[in-house]
């Protein structure tokens, strides 16, 4: 199922001016890069990489609100590898990867004009070098990973090399399918209500949707286990459970952290689709229950 991402906002500044400003920032960062690479002695950095491996419309925006807090070291990158998010750390990557933020910025703007999967691998940026640079920065670096963000060989090689902590986030297949269809139909992926939107569901398309995403989840769950990655497998409904939320935050945080009052125990996002009418009509038509489409955890 394709995503039809649209952004109707007009750029505040021309592309040429933005590129010029970004180029100046990248040139300014070069002395730090050369100093770090050739003069400064390596110093151990307290750094941790966390992948949120999931699927569109599964609640990753909500989990992001639980893990976005610079004060406690959480650096949330969002859909970083598909050029669909900007993070304050991107400029700092220049210290270890020259002209990174300039190239990232250019591709982010291109992505917003014309959406394309596997885009990172078509650019001059290297995923492994990027991850090594991020790992050189202090903090907890949380990156959202969906199918089609990176090809399997690249994603698997990154997991094998960097062994990130991985949060697998699942959501009921039908709820996710309906939410995805509504977002595609409306072009609204966040905040705007889609409750009143009427859509038609194709049972065969739905079955393919389930098969493809279940396979991705199962394959990467087993692969991550084989690579020795710490794993936390959670369901969308867990995000409304304060105890589960704290478990997620503890999994992502450094050992020894104690300032938990700085972190919220409930998502700060607004649910776009508060109606279940489309699901109810579809279930009545095919004679199924919503629970028949729960995205069940795989025990490993």
Short mmCIF file of C-alpha atoms in Angstrom, two decimals:
data_model
loop_
_atom_site.label_atom_id
_atom_site.label_comp_id
_atom_site.label_asym_id
_atom_site.label_seq_id
_atom_site.Cartn_x
_atom_site.Cartn_y
_atom_site.Cartn_z
CA UNK A 1 0.00 0.00 0.00
CA UNK A 2 1.47 3.32 -1.04
CA UNK A 3 1.56 6.53 0.96
CA UNK A 4 0.39 9.72 -0.70
CA UNK A 5 2.11 12.31 1.43
CA UNK A 6 1.11 15.86 0.64
CA UNK A 7 2.19 19.13 2.17
CA UNK A 8 0.23 22.19 1.14
CA UNK A 9 2.41 24.68 3.00
CA UNK A 10 4.43 27.15 0.95
CA UNK A 11 8.10 27.44 1.88
CA UNK A 12 8.86 30.52 3.95
CA UNK A 13 12.11 31.06 2.07
CA UNK A 14 13.33 30.15 -1.40
CA UNK A 15 15.15 26.86 -1.84
CA UNK A 16 18.25 28.71 -3.03
CA UNK A 17 18.41 30.87 0.10
CA UNK A 18 17.82 27.91 2.40
CA UNK A 19 20.52 25.92 0.63
CA UNK A 20 22.97 28.82 0.89
CA UNK A 21 22.36 29.21 4.63
CA UNK A 22 22.68 25.48 5.20
CA UNK A 23 25.91 25.36 3.18
CA UNK A 24 27.40 28.10 5.36
CA UNK A 25 26.53 26.13 8.51
CA UNK A 26 28.16 23.03 7.06
CA UNK A 27 31.33 24.91 6.09
CA UNK A 28 31.43 26.39 9.58
CA UNK A 29 31.34 22.85 11.01
CA UNK A 30 34.39 21.66 9.01
CA UNK A 31 37.03 22.77 11.57
CA UNK A 32 35.23 20.75 14.24
CA UNK A 33 35.19 17.74 11.92
CA UNK A 34 38.94 17.95 11.19
CA UNK A 35 39.74 18.56 14.85
CA UNK A 36 37.62 15.60 15.95
CA UNK A 37 38.98 13.30 13.25
CA UNK A 38 42.68 14.16 13.22
CA UNK A 39 43.64 15.95 16.44
CA UNK A 40 41.32 15.19 19.34
CA UNK A 41 41.90 11.94 21.18
CA UNK A 42 38.86 9.64 21.16
CA UNK A 43 36.76 10.08 24.29
CA UNK A 44 34.11 7.53 25.32
CA UNK A 45 30.61 8.91 24.77
CA UNK A 46 27.49 7.79 26.59
CA UNK A 47 25.32 6.99 23.61
CA UNK A 48 22.51 4.57 22.86
CA UNK A 49 20.59 3.81 19.67
CA UNK A 50 16.95 2.75 19.83
CA UNK A 51 14.92 1.69 16.81
CA UNK A 52 11.12 1.81 16.88
CA UNK A 53 10.31 -0.83 14.28
CA UNK A 54 6.70 -0.55 13.26
CA UNK A 55 4.26 0.34 10.48
CA UNK A 56 2.35 3.42 9.31
CA UNK A 57 -0.66 4.26 11.51
CA UNK A 58 0.45 2.00 14.35
CA UNK A 59 0.89 4.68 17.00
CA UNK A 60 4.50 5.66 16.40
CA UNK A 61 3.56 9.33 16.61
CA UNK A 62 2.13 8.60 20.06
CA UNK A 63 5.16 6.62 21.22
CA UNK A 64 7.33 9.44 19.90
CA UNK A 65 5.59 11.83 22.29
CA UNK A 66 6.60 9.53 25.15
CA UNK A 67 10.25 9.41 24.05
CA UNK A 68 10.84 13.00 22.96
CA UNK A 69 12.55 14.86 25.76
CA UNK A 70 15.94 16.48 25.22
CA UNK A 71 16.20 17.32 28.94
CA UNK A 72 16.58 13.64 29.83
CA UNK A 73 18.69 12.74 26.81
CA UNK A 74 15.98 11.44 24.46
CA UNK A 75 16.75 12.52 20.87
CA UNK A 76 13.78 11.54 18.73
CA UNK A 77 14.55 11.45 14.99
CA UNK A 78 11.18 10.27 13.66
CA UNK A 79 11.19 8.91 10.09
CA UNK A 80 14.83 9.83 9.70
CA UNK A 81 15.87 7.41 6.96
CA UNK A 82 13.00 8.40 4.67
CA UNK A 83 13.78 12.14 4.97
CA UNK A 84 10.48 12.85 6.70
CA UNK A 85 11.67 14.53 9.89
CA UNK A 86 14.18 17.08 11.16
CA UNK A 87 16.02 16.84 14.46
CA UNK A 88 18.39 19.21 16.25
CA UNK A 89 21.05 16.49 16.23
CA UNK A 90 21.29 16.53 12.44
CA UNK A 91 23.50 19.62 12.49
CA UNK A 92 25.77 17.94 15.05
CA UNK A 93 26.28 14.96 12.75
CA UNK A 94 28.40 17.30 10.60
CA UNK A 95 31.15 16.99 13.22
CA UNK A 96 31.62 13.37 12.19
CA UNK A 97 30.19 13.35 8.66
CA UNK A 98 31.02 16.46 6.57
CA UNK A 99 28.13 18.23 4.83
CA UNK A 100 25.62 15.77 6.24
CA UNK A 101 22.95 18.28 7.23
CA UNK A 102 23.18 20.09 3.89
CA UNK A 103 22.57 16.87 1.98
CA UNK A 104 19.89 15.76 4.40
CA UNK A 105 18.10 19.10 4.10
CA UNK A 106 18.15 18.98 0.30
CA UNK A 107 16.71 15.48 0.26
CA UNK A 108 14.09 16.33 2.87
CA UNK A 109 12.78 19.12 0.63
CA UNK A 110 12.81 16.83 -2.40
CA UNK A 111 10.93 14.19 -0.46
CA UNK A 112 8.20 16.63 0.52
CA UNK A 113 7.74 17.61 -3.11
CA UNK A 114 7.72 14.06 -4.49
CA UNK A 115 7.47 11.10 -2.12
CA UNK A 116 9.80 8.17 -2.80
CA UNK A 117 10.61 4.99 -0.87
CA UNK A 118 14.17 3.77 -0.20
CA UNK A 119 15.31 7.32 -0.86
CA UNK A 120 18.28 7.32 1.53
CA UNK A 121 20.04 4.67 -0.51
CA UNK A 122 19.69 6.68 -3.72
CA UNK A 123 21.59 9.66 -2.30
CA UNK A 124 25.26 10.34 -1.58
CA UNK A 125 24.67 9.58 2.10
CA UNK A 126 25.78 6.27 3.57
CA UNK A 127 23.58 4.64 6.20
CA UNK A 128 26.46 2.96 8.04
CA UNK A 129 28.54 6.11 8.22
CA UNK A 130 25.45 7.99 9.37
CA UNK A 131 24.81 5.52 12.18
CA UNK A 132 28.46 5.66 13.26
CA UNK A 133 28.24 9.46 13.42
CA UNK A 134 25.02 9.34 15.45
CA UNK A 135 26.59 6.83 17.81
CA UNK A 136 29.43 9.31 18.39
CA UNK A 137 26.96 11.85 19.80
CA UNK A 138 25.90 11.71 23.46
CA UNK A 139 22.32 10.80 24.27
CA UNK A 140 19.65 8.28 23.39
CA UNK A 141 18.99 8.35 19.65
CA UNK A 142 15.52 7.06 18.78
CA UNK A 143 14.80 6.36 15.12
CA UNK A 144 11.54 5.18 13.60
CA UNK A 145 11.89 2.33 11.08
CA UNK A 146 9.08 1.28 8.73
CA UNK A 147 9.15 -1.20 5.85
CA UNK A 148 10.47 0.55 2.74
CA UNK A 149 12.51 3.08 4.69
CA UNK A 150 15.65 1.04 4.02
CA UNK A 151 16.17 -2.06 1.90
CA UNK A 152 16.49 -5.34 3.77
CA UNK A 153 20.25 -5.74 3.13
CA UNK A 154 21.00 -2.25 4.47
CA UNK A 155 18.66 -2.46 7.46
CA UNK A 156 19.89 -5.91 8.40
CA UNK A 157 23.54 -4.87 8.13
CA UNK A 158 22.89 -1.85 10.37
CA UNK A 159 21.15 -3.99 12.98
CA UNK A 160 23.98 -6.54 12.85
CA UNK A 161 26.69 -3.89 13.21
CA UNK A 162 25.20 -1.47 15.74
CA UNK A 163 22.89 -3.83 17.65
CA UNK A 164 20.36 -1.18 18.67
CA UNK A 165 17.73 -1.61 21.32
CA UNK A 166 14.56 -2.33 19.33
CA UNK A 167 10.97 -1.56 20.24
CA UNK A 168 8.48 -3.44 18.06
CA UNK A 169 5.12 -1.68 18.01
CA UNK A 170 2.01 -3.54 16.82
CA UNK A 171 -1.60 -2.43 16.30
CA UNK A 172 -4.83 -4.21 15.33
CA UNK A 173 -4.63 -4.85 11.58
CA UNK A 174 -8.08 -3.52 10.74
CA UNK A 175 -7.75 -0.33 12.77
CA UNK A 176 -4.37 0.31 11.18
CA UNK A 177 -5.65 -0.47 7.68
CA UNK A 178 -8.63 1.89 8.02
CA UNK A 179 -6.47 4.64 9.51
CA UNK A 180 -3.97 4.24 6.68
CA UNK A 181 -6.67 4.35 4.01
CA UNK A 182 -8.22 7.46 5.54
CA UNK A 183 -4.87 9.23 5.79
CA UNK A 184 -4.12 8.43 2.16
CA UNK A 185 -7.57 9.55 1.04
CA UNK A 186 -7.46 12.83 2.95
CA UNK A 187 -3.76 13.60 2.68
CA UNK A 188 -3.83 14.37 6.42
CA UNK A 189 -1.37 12.29 8.42
CA UNK A 190 -1.47 14.07 11.77
CA UNK A 191 -3.82 16.17 13.94
CA UNK A 192 -6.66 16.71 11.42
CA UNK A 193 -9.77 14.64 12.16
CA UNK A 194 -10.71 11.87 9.71
CA UNK A 195 -13.61 10.48 11.76
CA UNK A 196 -16.28 11.49 9.25
CA UNK A 197 -14.39 10.27 6.19
CA UNK A 198 -16.12 7.40 4.36
CA UNK A 199 -13.92 4.86 2.57
CA UNK A 200 -14.39 1.47 0.94
CA UNK A 201 -12.32 -1.54 1.95
CA UNK A 202 -11.16 -4.25 -0.43
CA UNK A 203 -10.94 -7.60 1.44
CA UNK A 204 -8.18 -8.91 -0.82
CA UNK A 205 -6.12 -5.75 -0.41
CA UNK A 206 -6.63 -6.05 3.34
CA UNK A 207 -5.39 -9.66 3.41
CA UNK A 208 -2.28 -8.67 1.45
CA UNK A 209 -1.76 -5.80 3.88
CA UNK A 210 -1.89 -8.21 6.83
CA UNK A 211 0.43 -10.75 5.19
CA UNK A 212 3.10 -8.25 4.19
CA UNK A 213 3.33 -6.46 7.52
CA UNK A 214 3.12 -9.63 9.59
CA UNK A 215 6.03 -11.08 7.63
CA UNK A 216 8.13 -7.95 8.11
CA UNK A 217 7.47 -7.98 11.85
CA UNK A 218 8.18 -11.70 12.26
CA UNK A 219 11.30 -11.66 10.08
CA UNK A 220 12.89 -8.72 11.88
CA UNK A 221 11.89 -9.93 15.32
CA UNK A 222 13.76 -13.17 14.70
CA UNK A 223 16.68 -11.40 13.01
CA UNK A 224 17.09 -8.93 15.88
CA UNK A 225 17.02 -11.80 18.35
CA UNK A 226 19.71 -13.65 16.39
CA UNK A 227 21.91 -10.53 16.42
CA UNK A 228 21.62 -10.21 20.19
CA UNK A 229 19.66 -6.95 20.16
CA UNK A 230 17.65 -6.07 23.28
CA UNK A 231 13.96 -6.29 22.28
CA UNK A 232 10.71 -4.89 23.67
CA UNK A 233 7.51 -5.96 21.89
CA UNK A 234 4.48 -3.77 22.64
CA UNK A 235 0.92 -3.33 21.42
CA UNK A 236 -0.75 -0.03 20.57
CA UNK A 237 -3.12 -0.42 23.53
CA UNK A 238 -0.09 -0.52 25.85
CA UNK A 239 0.48 3.16 25.16
CA UNK A 240 -2.56 3.95 27.31
CA UNK A 241 -1.24 1.91 30.23
CA UNK A 242 1.04 3.99 32.53
CA UNK A 243 2.90 0.90 33.71
CA UNK A 244 3.61 -0.19 30.14
CA UNK A 245 4.61 3.34 29.19
CA UNK A 246 7.14 3.43 32.00
CA UNK A 247 8.45 0.03 30.86
CA UNK A 248 8.99 1.47 27.37
CA UNK A 249 10.79 4.50 28.77
CA UNK A 250 12.98 2.37 31.04
CA UNK A 251 13.88 0.16 28.10
CA UNK A 252 14.97 3.20 26.10
CA UNK A 253 16.72 5.08 28.92
CA UNK A 254 20.21 4.56 30.28
CA UNK A 255 20.62 2.31 33.30
CA UNK A 256 20.72 4.30 36.50
CA UNK A 257 18.36 7.05 35.33
CA UNK A 258 16.10 8.23 38.16
CA UNK A 259 14.43 11.50 37.12
CA UNK A 260 11.25 9.82 35.89
CA UNK A 261 9.03 12.76 36.82
CA UNK A 262 10.41 14.53 33.75
CA UNK A 263 8.63 12.03 31.49
CA UNK A 264 4.93 11.91 30.70
CA UNK A 265 3.02 8.68 31.26
CA UNK A 266 0.44 9.33 28.54
CA UNK A 267 0.78 10.20 24.85
CA UNK A 268 0.36 13.89 24.08
CA UNK A 269 -0.90 13.25 20.55
CA UNK A 270 -4.51 13.57 19.38
CA UNK A 271 -6.14 10.55 17.76
CA UNK A 272 -7.25 11.49 14.24
CA UNK A 273 -9.90 8.84 13.74
CA UNK A 274 -12.27 8.54 16.70
CA UNK A 275 -14.95 6.67 14.77
CA UNK A 276 -15.10 2.89 14.26
CA UNK A 277 -18.03 2.91 11.84
CA UNK A 278 -15.96 1.82 8.83
CA UNK A 279 -14.58 -1.11 10.80
CA UNK A 280 -18.02 -2.07 12.13
CA UNK A 281 -19.61 -2.04 8.67
CA UNK A 282 -16.77 -4.08 7.20
CA UNK A 283 -16.88 -6.65 10.01
CA UNK A 284 -20.65 -7.01 9.66
CA UNK A 285 -20.24 -7.61 5.94
CA UNK A 286 -17.65 -10.38 6.31
CA UNK A 287 -18.94 -11.88 9.56
CA UNK A 288 -15.84 -11.26 11.68
CA UNK A 289 -14.99 -9.65 15.02
CA UNK A 290 -12.46 -6.86 15.54
CA UNK A 291 -10.45 -9.20 17.78
CA UNK A 292 -9.97 -11.55 14.81
CA UNK A 293 -7.55 -8.97 13.44
CA UNK A 294 -5.45 -8.32 16.51
CA UNK A 295 -1.78 -8.13 15.56
CA UNK A 296 -0.58 -10.95 17.78
CA UNK A 297 2.88 -11.02 19.27
CA UNK A 298 5.32 -13.69 18.14
CA UNK A 299 6.99 -15.48 21.02
CA UNK A 300 10.70 -16.06 20.51
#
